[in-house]
């Protein structure tokens, strides 16, 4: 799997917010095998640069950082945050979020496309957090995005894949674009289901960070993602309307009365 020419072995991207402690975060990253973690610029902000210890921890893990524009509600805010993140984290990668609705945290798809175009023209490699809408995805690709990150369900909802049909259609429409299910997954079976649809990766945060044992849950998701990807590659059988016996009926012995 590759994002913008960077080859990765792990298909799990892990968020870094809401963990009970820095040690648990570090242990969860190690347990998951994730090679990419998302980081919000807001962790580096505030009085006395309180995020410096967090940034030092992330760097010590040897993982690639994907900064995000979490909490941005306008194109201007998202673009400004992206520039600050590039300067701070020294990477052209940016997970682009432009939020419209505070209750569902649904993306503002119009602002998202505009911000993606601006940032791509300025040399960023954009990972847009979007919906499963095909027309929006088309616009994002036209704007220069080479990765798409549709939600499974609203952020932190743990509802799984709300629109399997839409996600399948997106995969079929963009066979050569890396697709990452981002947000809304709650248990490892949700992640396996996403991978069985042919998705390239999954991005998680809350489902791991707020589990009773985040370290064990990170490992469980990693295993589920691997199993789901293997199942997709193995070409699973199609569902059927009628039962089909696994034991052949031809040649069955005829027993008399």
Coordinates of N, CA, C and O in Angstrom, one line a residue, residues 22-182:
X22 N 0.2 9.2 28.2 CA 1.1 9.1 27.1 C 1.7 7.7 27.0 O 1.9 7.2 25.9
X23 N 1.9 7.0 28.1 CA 2.4 5.6 28.0 C 1.4 4.7 27.3 O 1.9 3.8 26.5
X24 N 0.2 4.8 27.6 CA -0.8 3.9 27.0 C -0.9 4.2 25.5 O -1.0 3.3 24.7
X25 N -0.8 5.5 25.1 CA -0.7 5.9 23.7 C 0.5 5.2 23.0 O 0.3 4.6 22.0
X26 N 1.6 5.3 23.6 CA 2.8 4.7 23.0 C 2.7 3.2 22.9 O 3.0 2.6 21.9
X27 N 2.2 2.6 24.0 CA 2.0 1.1 23.9 C 1.0 0.7 22.9 O 1.1 -0.3 22.2
X28 N -0.1 1.5 22.7 CA -1.1 1.2 21.7 C -0.6 1.3 20.3 O -0.9 0.4 19.5
X29 N 0.2 2.3 20.1 CA 0.8 2.5 18.7 C 1.7 1.3 18.4 O 1.7 0.7 17.4
X30 N 2.5 0.9 19.4 CA 3.4 -0.3 19.2 C 2.6 -1.5 19.0 O 2.9 -2.4 18.2
X31 N 1.6 -1.7 19.8 CA 0.8 -2.9 19.7 C 0.1 -3.0 18.4 O -0.1 -4.1 17.8
X32 N -0.4 -1.9 17.8 CA -1.1 -1.9 16.6 C -0.2 -2.1 15.3 O -0.7 -2.5 14.3
X33 N 1.1 -1.8 15.5 CA 1.9 -1.9 14.3 C 1.7 -0.7 13.3 O 2.3 -0.7 12.2
X34 N 1.0 0.3 13.7 CA 0.7 1.4 12.8 C 2.0 2.2 12.5 O 2.8 2.4 13.4
X35 N 2.1 2.6 11.2 CA 3.2 3.4 10.8 C 2.9 4.8 10.6 O 3.8 5.6 10.3
X36 N 1.6 5.2 10.7 CA 1.2 6.5 10.5 C 0.2 6.9 11.6 O -0.7 6.1 12.0
X37 N 0.5 8.0 12.3 CA -0.4 8.5 13.3 C -0.9 9.9 13.0 O -0.1 10.7 12.4
X38 N -2.1 10.3 13.3 CA -2.6 11.6 13.1 C -2.3 12.5 14.3 O -2.4 12.0 15.4
X39 N -2.0 13.7 14.1 CA -1.7 14.6 15.1 C -2.4 16.0 14.9 O -2.3 16.5 13.8
X40 N -3.1 16.5 15.9 CA -3.8 17.8 15.7 C -2.8 18.9 16.1 O -2.0 18.8 17.1
X41 N -2.8 20.0 15.4 CA -1.9 21.1 15.6 C -2.2 21.7 17.0 O -1.3 22.2 17.7
X42 N -3.4 21.5 17.5 CA -3.8 22.1 18.8 C -3.1 21.5 19.9 O -3.0 22.1 21.0
X43 N -2.5 20.3 19.7 CA -1.7 19.7 20.8 C -0.4 20.4 21.0 O 0.3 20.3 22.0
X44 N 0.0 21.2 19.9 CA 1.3 21.9 20.0 C 1.0 23.3 20.5 O 2.0 24.1 20.6
X45 N -0.2 23.7 20.7 CA -0.5 25.1 21.0 C -0.7 25.3 22.5 O -0.6 24.4 23.3
X46 N -1.1 26.5 22.8 CA -1.4 26.7 24.2 C -0.2 27.3 25.0 O 0.9 27.5 24.4
X47 N -0.5 27.7 26.2 CA 0.6 28.3 27.0 C 1.8 27.4 27.2 O 1.7 26.2 27.4
X48 N 3.0 28.0 27.0 CA 4.3 27.4 27.3 C 4.5 26.2 26.4 O 5.2 25.3 26.7
X49 N 3.8 26.2 25.2 CA 4.0 25.1 24.2 C 3.9 23.8 24.9 O 4.7 22.9 24.8
X50 N 2.7 23.6 25.6 CA 2.5 22.4 26.4 C 2.5 21.1 25.5 O 2.7 20.0 26.1
X51 N 2.4 21.2 24.2 CA 2.4 20.0 23.4 C 3.8 19.5 23.1 O 3.9 18.4 22.4
X52 N 4.8 20.2 23.5 CA 6.2 19.7 23.1 C 6.5 18.3 23.6 O 7.1 17.5 22.9
X53 N 6.1 18.0 24.8 CA 6.4 16.6 25.4 C 5.6 15.6 24.5 O 6.1 14.5 24.3
X54 N 4.4 15.9 24.1 CA 3.6 15.0 23.3 C 4.3 14.8 22.0 O 4.5 13.7 21.5
X55 N 4.8 15.9 21.3 CA 5.5 15.8 20.0 C 6.8 15.0 20.2 O 7.1 14.2 19.3
X56 N 7.5 15.1 21.3 CA 8.7 14.4 21.5 C 8.4 12.9 21.6 O 9.1 12.0 21.1
X57 N 7.3 12.6 22.3 CA 6.8 11.2 22.4 C 6.5 10.6 21.0 O 7.0 9.5 20.7
X58 N 5.8 11.3 20.2 CA 5.5 10.8 18.9 C 6.7 10.6 18.0 O 6.9 9.5 17.4
X59 N 7.6 11.5 18.1 CA 8.9 11.4 17.3 C 9.7 10.1 17.8 O 10.3 9.5 17.0
X60 N 9.6 9.9 19.0 CA 10.4 8.7 19.6 C 9.9 7.4 19.1 O 10.6 6.4 19.2
X61 N 8.6 7.4 18.6 CA 8.0 6.1 18.2 C 8.5 5.7 16.8 O 8.2 4.6 16.3
X62 N 9.1 6.7 16.0 CA 9.5 6.4 14.7 C 8.4 6.2 13.7 O 8.6 5.5 12.7
X63 N 7.3 6.8 13.9 CA 6.2 6.7 13.0 C 6.1 8.0 12.1 O 6.6 9.0 12.5
X64 N 5.4 7.8 11.0 CA 5.1 9.0 10.1 C 3.9 9.8 10.6 O 2.9 9.2 11.0
X65 N 4.0 11.1 10.7 CA 3.0 11.9 11.2 C 2.1 12.4 10.1 O 2.6 12.9 9.0
X66 N 0.8 12.3 10.3 CA -0.2 12.9 9.4 C -0.9 14.0 10.2 O -1.9 13.7 10.9
X67 N -0.5 15.3 10.1 CA -1.2 16.3 10.8 C -2.6 16.5 10.3 O -2.9 16.2 9.1
X68 N -3.5 17.0 11.1 CA -4.9 17.2 10.6 C -5.3 18.6 11.0 O -4.7 19.3 11.8
X69 N -6.4 19.0 10.3 CA -7.0 20.3 10.6 C -8.3 20.2 11.4 O -9.3 20.8 11.2
X70 N -8.3 19.3 12.4 CA -9.4 19.0 13.2 C -10.0 20.3 13.8 O -9.2 21.1 14.3
X71 N -11.3 20.4 13.8 CA -11.9 21.6 14.5 C -12.0 22.8 13.6 O -12.6 23.8 14.0
X72 N -11.5 22.7 12.4 CA -11.6 23.9 11.4 C -13.0 23.9 10.8 O -13.5 22.9 10.3
X73 N -13.6 25.1 10.7 CA -15.0 25.2 10.2 C -15.0 26.1 9.0 O -16.1 26.4 8.5
X74 N -13.9 26.5 8.4 CA -13.9 27.4 7.2 C -12.7 27.0 6.4 O -11.7 26.5 6.9
X75 N -12.7 27.4 5.1 CA -11.6 27.2 4.2 C -10.4 27.9 4.7 O -9.3 27.4 4.8
X76 N -10.5 29.2 5.1 CA -9.4 30.0 5.6 C -8.8 29.4 6.8 O -7.5 29.3 6.9
X77 N -9.6 28.9 7.7 CA -9.0 28.3 9.0 C -8.3 27.0 8.7 O -7.2 26.8 9.2
X78 N -8.8 26.2 7.8 CA -8.2 24.9 7.4 C -6.9 25.2 6.7 O -5.9 24.5 7.0
X79 N -6.9 26.1 5.8 CA -5.6 26.4 5.0 C -4.5 27.0 5.9 O -3.4 26.6 5.8
X80 N -4.9 27.9 6.8 CA -4.0 28.5 7.7 C -3.4 27.4 8.6 O -2.2 27.3 8.9
X81 N -4.3 26.5 9.2 CA -3.8 25.5 10.1 C -2.9 24.5 9.3 O -1.9 24.0 9.9
X82 N -3.2 24.2 8.1 CA -2.3 23.3 7.3 C -0.9 23.9 7.1 O 0.1 23.2 7.2
X83 N -0.8 25.2 6.9 CA 0.5 25.8 6.7 C 1.3 25.8 8.0 O 2.5 25.5 8.0
X84 N 0.6 26.0 9.1 CA 1.3 25.9 10.4 C 1.7 24.5 10.7 O 2.9 24.3 11.2
X85 N 0.9 23.5 10.3 CA 1.3 22.1 10.6 C 2.5 21.7 9.7 O 3.4 21.0 10.2
X86 N 2.5 22.2 8.4 CA 3.7 21.9 7.6 C 5.0 22.4 8.1 O 6.0 21.8 8.1
X87 N 4.9 23.6 8.7 CA 6.1 24.2 9.2 C 6.5 23.5 10.5 O 7.7 23.3 10.7
X88 N 5.6 23.1 11.3 CA 5.9 22.5 12.6 C 6.4 21.1 12.5 O 7.3 20.7 13.1
X89 N 5.6 20.3 11.6 CA 5.9 18.9 11.5 C 6.7 18.5 10.4 O 7.1 17.3 10.2
X90 N 7.1 19.4 9.5 CA 8.0 19.2 8.4 C 7.5 18.1 7.5 O 8.3 17.2 7.2
X91 N 6.3 18.2 7.1 CA 5.7 17.2 6.1 C 4.7 17.9 5.2 O 4.0 18.8 5.7
X92 N 4.6 17.4 3.9 CA 3.6 18.0 3.1 C 2.2 17.3 3.2 O 1.2 17.7 2.7
X93 N 2.2 16.2 4.0 CA 1.0 15.5 4.3 C 0.0 16.3 5.1 O 0.5 17.0 6.1
X94 N -1.3 16.3 4.8 CA -2.2 17.0 5.7 C -3.6 16.2 5.6 O -4.1 16.0 4.5
X95 N -4.1 15.8 6.7 CA -5.4 15.3 6.8 C -6.4 16.5 6.8 O -6.4 17.2 7.9
X96 N -7.1 16.7 5.8 CA -7.9 17.9 5.7 C -9.3 17.7 6.2 O -10.1 16.9 5.7
X97 N -9.7 18.5 7.2 CA -11.0 18.4 7.8 C -11.6 19.9 7.7 O -10.9 20.8 8.2
X98 N -12.8 20.0 7.1 CA -13.5 21.2 7.2 C -14.9 20.8 7.6 O -15.7 20.2 6.9
X99 N -15.3 21.2 8.9 CA -16.5 20.7 9.5 C -17.6 21.7 9.3 O -17.5 22.9 9.5
X100 N -18.8 21.1 9.0 CA -20.0 21.9 8.8 C -20.9 21.9 10.0 O -21.4 22.9 10.5
X101 N -21.2 20.7 10.5 CA -22.2 20.5 11.5 C -21.5 20.0 12.8 O -20.8 19.0 12.8
X102 N -21.8 20.7 13.9 CA -21.1 20.3 15.1 C -21.7 19.1 15.8 O -21.0 18.4 16.6
X103 N -23.0 18.8 15.5 CA -23.6 17.6 16.1 C -23.1 16.3 15.5 O -22.8 15.3 16.2
X104 N -23.0 16.3 14.1 CA -22.6 15.0 13.4 C -21.1 15.1 13.0 O -20.5 14.1 12.6
X105 N -20.5 16.3 13.1 CA -19.1 16.5 12.6 C -19.0 16.1 11.1 O -18.0 15.7 10.7
X106 N -20.1 16.3 10.4 CA -20.1 16.0 9.0 C -19.3 17.1 8.2 O -19.3 18.2 8.6
X107 N -18.5 16.6 7.2 CA -17.7 17.6 6.5 C -18.5 18.6 5.7 O -19.6 18.3 5.2
X108 N -18.0 19.8 5.6 CA -18.5 20.8 4.7 C -17.9 20.5 3.3 O -16.8 20.9 3.1
X109 N -18.6 19.7 2.5 CA -18.0 19.2 1.3 C -17.6 20.3 0.3 O -16.7 20.2 -0.5
X110 N -18.3 21.4 0.3 CA -18.0 22.5 -0.6 C -16.7 23.2 -0.2 O -15.8 23.4 -1.0
X111 N -16.6 23.5 1.1 CA -15.4 24.0 1.6 C -14.2 23.1 1.5 O -13.1 23.5 1.3
X112 N -14.5 21.8 1.7 CA -13.5 20.8 1.6 C -12.8 20.7 0.2 O -11.6 20.7 0.1
X113 N -13.6 20.8 -0.8 CA -13.1 20.8 -2.2 C -12.3 22.0 -2.4 O -11.2 22.0 -3.0
X114 N -12.8 23.2 -2.0 CA -12.0 24.4 -2.2 C -10.7 24.4 -1.5 O -9.7 24.8 -2.1
X115 N -10.7 24.0 -0.2 CA -9.5 23.9 0.5 C -8.5 22.9 -0.1 O -7.3 23.1 -0.1
X116 N -9.0 21.8 -0.5 CA -8.1 20.8 -1.2 C -7.4 21.3 -2.4 O -6.3 21.1 -2.6
X117 N -8.2 22.1 -3.2 CA -7.6 22.7 -4.4 C -6.5 23.7 -4.0 O -5.4 23.7 -4.6
X118 N -6.8 24.5 -3.1 CA -5.8 25.5 -2.7 C -4.5 24.8 -2.1 O -3.4 25.2 -2.5
X119 N -4.7 23.9 -1.3 CA -3.5 23.2 -0.6 C -2.7 22.4 -1.6 O -1.5 22.4 -1.6
X120 N -3.4 21.7 -2.5 CA -2.7 21.0 -3.6 C -1.8 21.9 -4.4 O -0.7 21.6 -4.7
X121 N -2.4 23.0 -4.8 CA -1.6 24.0 -5.6 C -0.4 24.5 -4.9 O 0.5 25.0 -5.5
X122 N -0.5 24.5 -3.5 CA 0.6 25.0 -2.7 C 1.5 23.9 -2.3 O 2.4 24.1 -1.4
X123 N 1.4 22.7 -2.9 CA 2.4 21.7 -2.6 C 2.1 20.7 -1.6 O 2.9 19.8 -1.2
X124 N 0.9 20.7 -1.0 CA 0.5 19.8 0.0 C 0.0 18.5 -0.6 O -0.5 18.4 -1.8
X125 N 0.1 17.4 0.1 CA -0.4 16.1 -0.3 C -1.6 15.8 0.6 O -1.4 15.5 1.8
X126 N -2.8 15.9 0.1 CA -4.0 16.1 0.9 C -4.7 14.7 1.1 O -4.9 14.0 0.1
X127 N -5.1 14.5 2.3 CA -5.9 13.3 2.7 C -7.3 13.9 3.2 O -7.4 14.2 4.4
X128 N -8.2 14.0 2.3 CA -9.5 14.7 2.7 C -10.5 13.8 3.5 O -10.8 12.7 3.0
X129 N -10.9 14.2 4.6 CA -12.0 13.5 5.4 C -13.3 14.0 4.7 O -13.7 15.1 4.8
X130 N -14.0 13.0 4.1 CA -15.1 13.3 3.3 C -16.3 12.3 3.6 O -16.2 11.5 4.5
X131 N -17.4 12.5 2.8 CA -18.4 11.5 2.9 C -18.2 10.5 1.8 O -17.3 10.6 1.0
X132 N -19.2 9.6 1.6 CA -19.1 8.6 0.6 C -19.7 9.0 -0.7 O -19.9 8.2 -1.6
X133 N -20.1 10.3 -0.8 CA -20.7 10.8 -2.0 C -19.8 10.8 -3.2 O -18.7 11.4 -3.2
X134 N -20.2 10.2 -4.3 CA -19.4 10.0 -5.5 C -19.0 11.4 -6.2 O -17.9 11.6 -6.6
X135 N -20.0 12.3 -6.2 CA -19.7 13.5 -6.9 C -18.7 14.4 -6.1 O -17.9 15.0 -6.7
X136 N -18.8 14.3 -4.8 CA -17.8 15.0 -4.0 C -16.4 14.4 -4.2 O -15.4 15.1 -4.3
X137 N -16.4 13.1 -4.2 CA -15.1 12.4 -4.4 C -14.5 12.8 -5.7 O -13.3 13.0 -5.9
X138 N -15.3 12.8 -6.8 CA -14.8 13.2 -8.1 C -14.2 14.6 -8.0 O -13.2 14.9 -8.6
X139 N -14.9 15.5 -7.4 CA -14.4 16.9 -7.2 C -13.1 17.0 -6.5 O -12.1 17.7 -6.8
X140 N -12.9 16.1 -5.5 CA -11.7 16.1 -4.7 C -10.5 15.6 -5.5 O -9.4 16.1 -5.5
X141 N -10.8 14.5 -6.3 CA -9.8 14.0 -7.2 C -9.4 15.1 -8.3 O -8.2 15.3 -8.5
X142 N -10.4 15.7 -8.8 CA -10.1 16.8 -9.8 C -9.3 17.9 -9.1 O -8.5 18.6 -9.8
X143 N -9.5 18.1 -7.8 CA -8.7 19.2 -7.1 C -7.3 18.8 -6.8 O -6.5 19.6 -6.3
X144 N -7.0 17.5 -7.0 CA -5.6 17.1 -6.8 C -5.4 16.0 -5.7 O -4.3 15.6 -5.5
X145 N -6.5 15.7 -5.0 CA -6.3 14.7 -3.9 C -6.0 13.3 -4.5 O -6.7 12.9 -5.5
X146 N -5.0 12.6 -4.0 CA -4.7 11.3 -4.5 C -5.0 10.2 -3.5 O -4.6 9.0 -3.6
X147 N -5.7 10.6 -2.4 CA -6.2 9.7 -1.4 C -7.6 10.2 -1.0 O -7.8 11.4 -0.9
X148 N -8.5 9.3 -0.7 CA -9.8 9.7 -0.2 C -10.1 9.0 1.1 O -9.8 7.8 1.2
X149 N -10.7 9.8 2.0 CA -11.0 9.2 3.3 C -12.4 9.4 3.7 O -12.8 10.3 4.5
X150 N -13.3 8.5 3.2 CA -14.7 8.6 3.5 C -15.0 8.1 4.9 O -14.4 7.2 5.4
X151 N -16.0 8.7 5.6 CA -16.4 8.3 6.9 C -17.2 7.0 6.8 O -17.9 6.7 5.8
X152 N -17.1 6.2 7.9 CA -18.0 5.0 8.0 C -19.2 5.5 8.7 O -20.3 5.0 8.3
X153 N -19.1 6.3 9.7 CA -20.2 6.9 10.4 C -19.7 8.2 11.1 O -18.5 8.4 11.0
X154 N -20.5 9.0 11.7 CA -20.0 10.2 12.4 C -18.9 9.9 13.4 O -18.8 8.8 14.0
X155 N -17.9 10.8 13.5 CA -16.7 10.6 14.3 C -17.1 10.3 15.8 O -18.0 10.9 16.4
X156 N -16.5 9.2 16.3 CA -16.7 8.8 17.7 C -18.0 8.1 17.9 O -18.3 7.8 19.1
X157 N -18.8 7.8 16.9 CA -20.2 7.3 17.1 C -20.1 5.7 17.4 O -21.1 5.2 17.9
X158 N -19.1 5.1 16.9 CA -18.9 3.6 17.0 C -20.1 2.8 16.3 O -20.4 1.7 16.7
X159 N -20.7 3.4 15.3 CA -21.8 2.8 14.6 C -21.4 1.9 13.5 O -22.2 1.2 12.9
X160 N -20.1 1.9 13.1 CA -19.7 1.0 12.0 C -19.9 1.7 10.6 O -19.7 2.9 10.5
X161 N -20.2 0.8 9.7 CA -20.4 1.3 8.3 C -21.9 1.6 8.0 O -22.7 0.7 7.8
X162 N -22.3 2.9 8.1 CA -23.7 3.3 7.9 C -24.2 3.1 6.5 O -25.4 2.8 6.3
X163 N -23.3 3.2 5.5 CA -23.8 3.1 4.1 C -22.9 2.2 3.3 O -22.0 2.7 2.6
X164 N -23.1 0.9 3.5 CA -22.2 -0.1 2.8 C -22.4 0.1 1.3 O -21.4 0.0 0.6
X165 N -23.6 0.3 0.8 CA -23.8 0.5 -0.6 C -22.9 1.7 -1.2 O -22.3 1.5 -2.2
X166 N -23.0 2.8 -0.5 CA -22.2 4.0 -0.9 C -20.7 3.7 -0.9 O -20.0 4.1 -1.8
X167 N -20.2 3.0 0.1 CA -18.8 2.7 0.2 C -18.4 1.7 -0.9 O -17.3 1.9 -1.5
X168 N -19.2 0.8 -1.2 CA -18.9 -0.2 -2.3 C -18.9 0.6 -3.6 O -18.0 0.3 -4.5
X169 N -19.8 1.5 -3.8 CA -19.9 2.2 -5.1 C -18.6 3.1 -5.2 O -18.1 3.2 -6.3
X170 N -18.2 3.7 -4.1 CA -17.0 4.5 -4.1 C -15.8 3.7 -4.5 O -14.9 4.1 -5.3
X171 N -15.7 2.5 -4.0 CA -14.5 1.6 -4.3 C -14.6 1.2 -5.8 O -13.5 1.2 -6.4
X172 N -15.7 0.9 -6.3 CA -15.9 0.5 -7.7 C -15.5 1.7 -8.6 O -15.0 1.5 -9.7
X173 N -15.9 2.9 -8.2 CA -15.7 4.1 -9.0 C -14.3 4.5 -9.1 O -13.8 5.1 -10.1
X174 N -13.5 4.2 -8.0 CA -12.1 4.7 -7.9 C -11.2 3.5 -7.6 O -10.7 3.4 -6.5
X175 N -11.0 2.6 -8.6 CA -10.3 1.4 -8.3 C -8.8 1.6 -8.1 O -8.1 0.8 -7.5
X176 N -8.3 2.8 -8.5 CA -6.9 3.1 -8.4 C -6.5 4.1 -7.4 O -5.3 4.5 -7.3
X177 N -7.5 4.6 -6.7 CA -7.3 5.7 -5.7 C -7.2 5.0 -4.3 O -8.2 4.3 -4.0
X178 N -6.2 5.2 -3.5 CA -6.2 4.6 -2.2 C -7.4 5.2 -1.4 O -7.6 6.4 -1.3
X179 N -8.2 4.3 -0.8 CA -9.4 4.7 0.0 C -9.2 4.2 1.4 O -8.8 3.1 1.7
X180 N -9.5 5.1 2.4 CA -9.3 4.8 3.8 C -10.6 5.2 4.5 O -11.1 6.3 4.4
X181 N -11.2 4.2 5.2 CA -12.4 4.5 6.0 C -11.9 5.2 7.2 O -11.1 4.7 8.0
X182 N -12.5 6.4 7.4 CA -12.1 7.2 8.5 C -13.3 7.7 9.3 O -14.1 8.4 8.8

